[in-house]
Amino acid sequence: MGKKLRIICFCLIFLITFSFPIQAKEFTSQRNGLDVMFAIDSSGSMASNDPQRIGMSMVKAFIDTVHIENIRIGCVAYSDQIVSVISPVTIEEPSAREELKSHLDQIAYSGDTDMGLGIKTALEAMPEEEGRDRILVVISDGETDLPGGTGRTEAQSQEDLRASAKICARENIPVYGVAFGQYDGSRDSLTEITAQTGGEVCQVTEPEDLIEILYGIFDNNFSYKIQQLSSGIYGQGTQKIRVSLEEPYLDEMDLLLISSGQAGTASIQYGEKVIPLSVSANYGVGKIDHGEIDSSIKDMTLTAATFQGQSLKLYLISYRELLPVFSVEEKIRKNQEIPYQVYFKDRQGQIIADEGFYSRFQWILEEEDENGSHMVQKEAWLKDGVLEGAIEVSRSGRLELHGNLEDNLGSYPFDAELSAVNTPPQGSLPQISVSRLGGEKEYLLDEYFQDADGDSLSYTVGSGTEGRAEIRLEGSRLNIKPQKSGRQTFTVFVSDGEDTLSYPIEVEVTPLWITFWWAILAAVVAAALILFKIFYRPKPQIEIIAQRKQGNRFAGKMDAYVTVQPDGTEEIPPLTFPMYKIRDSRVCLGDLMREYPEVVDALRLDLIFLIADENRRMILYHTSPSTIMTGSSILCRQIQYSLGFGDVLYITAPDGAYELEIHYIAVIQ
């Protein structure tokens, strides 16, 4: 089998055996729900650090502006004892938000500080639920301070703090510490627990700055953007502040107004709509929900009433709730470029195809394990409104891909688990037969074995113990040197680095008589031909004809006339031969004319035969050199001619000395 034919056969076998449907699968990644627990220090020192309770208002402002996005919020107020506890509750409905804010309004600042008790209680009020992440935010203006009278000691509080830190670290609950106002103490406790749990400590010197701190904490949990649009001191009157809108595909926009005093009446002009702000103490919130957002509107205007010397800060908080999708074949072959797409789907499950939108994002796609990266991310591009690219993996098995799309509103991680398939090497060697006179044979194994994945092949050989041939392998060159007649089996192991093909081979070292059987056979045939030519005597044609016509009988008679003869010879009278009296099916003219031997010899009548045929006819067959004619036709030698009554034969000797005329005549019997 030629090399090309072997490759074609291998490809057909591969397509039949290892083909699988090429169909992209969409891998989507939903964020887990989030439970946020605030542990708020309500000791007496908080009253001096925040006499206007602006810090508490900022927690309420966070509750008012945070996107619902499957979030629940709870809080624990603590001093030297637990003041109040609310386990995380959903804030999807406005009534739920109002109830939670009302609870915060009822918290009074008094007493000393037991941070260990507060964090322990907050942790207990936030049970673990599958599919939900948990974050603990501690807002405090000082370390634990227990002068006595509560039945607890600072050592007990520190022990509770350490135990809570271990639980949070074990259950992956990050703790964020907010050092509020003029923080009293070394901050070691906050730093220790946040460091153990993957959180961090933030400092708030001005209570109204707490809102930015809170949103910074949740930077990895929401897809949002918080912008401080303006900050200034205004006189008495009505202020108009224009807000430019730049972000596309938003699900919610919140305009947050923070005032140094009681916030006045305010509203938003959004297109044709006027949306009043919900005012609470020193802040106001205006919401534009998904159903109200119009992408054609590029700006809105805040109108607010101010008093003399009033300080205002204006924030725009934009939320986007999109579903990232990674579309790729779930079952792939290694060492081959596999195309994929990355895009978003909106709330209705429709694909967002917008090249301008996707060009805003920075994004990565990688797959790593303990051995490092095994995937090559080819160049990506924008096509048909979405992101496209290609990956190539160099090993088989389960692959966990991790990707992330990120812009100034946040990040959108996505994961995919693929199965990379390795195709084992394929191929075969021809039947191997060697002889000692033929010498060593060499096979280039790369011509006989292939790998559909393009892997480099390596070879090893396990030889048999019969000792009929010497097997030697150098790289991909297999050499077989015959030793003695017989059969020997050995195995070629073909490896692509992951799978190994074991190919058993039988080598036959043939004896000389088998190797040169063709020469022996040729000699025998030649000898047989020589003997055949020497001893074979083919049966004369006349015998064959006579045998075939055996059983037929002559009819009629023949009259013979010697019309020419040499001068001085005795004249031969007309002769009659009654053919019907002949019992044999064959007769020689020489026998009929035996009384005239000189005529027989001159005309070579002994080589002219007549054979009885069907229907009272007869066949003439001759090898005589004489000229024989019937009518105007010359009867050639070794040809059968059929004669009937009325036919006349003319026989002329080669030298013309004799001529014989024979008439075949019917008679009545």
GROMACS .gro file of C-alpha atoms in nm, residues 249-251 290-291 321-323 344-352:
model
   17
  249TYR     CA    1  -2.705   4.958   2.865
  250LEU     CA    2  -2.780   5.067   3.222
  251ASP     CA    3  -3.038   4.901   3.445
  290HIS     CA    4  -3.469   4.997   3.406
  291GLY     CA    5  -3.813   5.056   3.258
  321GLU     CA    6  -2.698   4.408   3.518
  322LEU     CA    7  -2.588   4.204   3.217
  323LEU     CA    8  -2.520   3.835   3.173
  344PHE     CA    9  -2.364   3.991   2.688
  345LYS     CA   10  -2.730   3.906   2.715
  346ASP     CA   11  -2.983   4.151   2.853
  347ARG     CA   12  -3.272   4.085   3.093
  348GLN     CA   13  -3.482   3.942   2.808
  349GLY     CA   14  -3.208   3.698   2.708
  350GLN     CA   15  -3.127   3.885   2.386
  351ILE     CA   16  -2.768   3.906   2.267
  352ILE     CA   17  -2.621   4.255   2.274
   0.00000   0.00000   0.00000
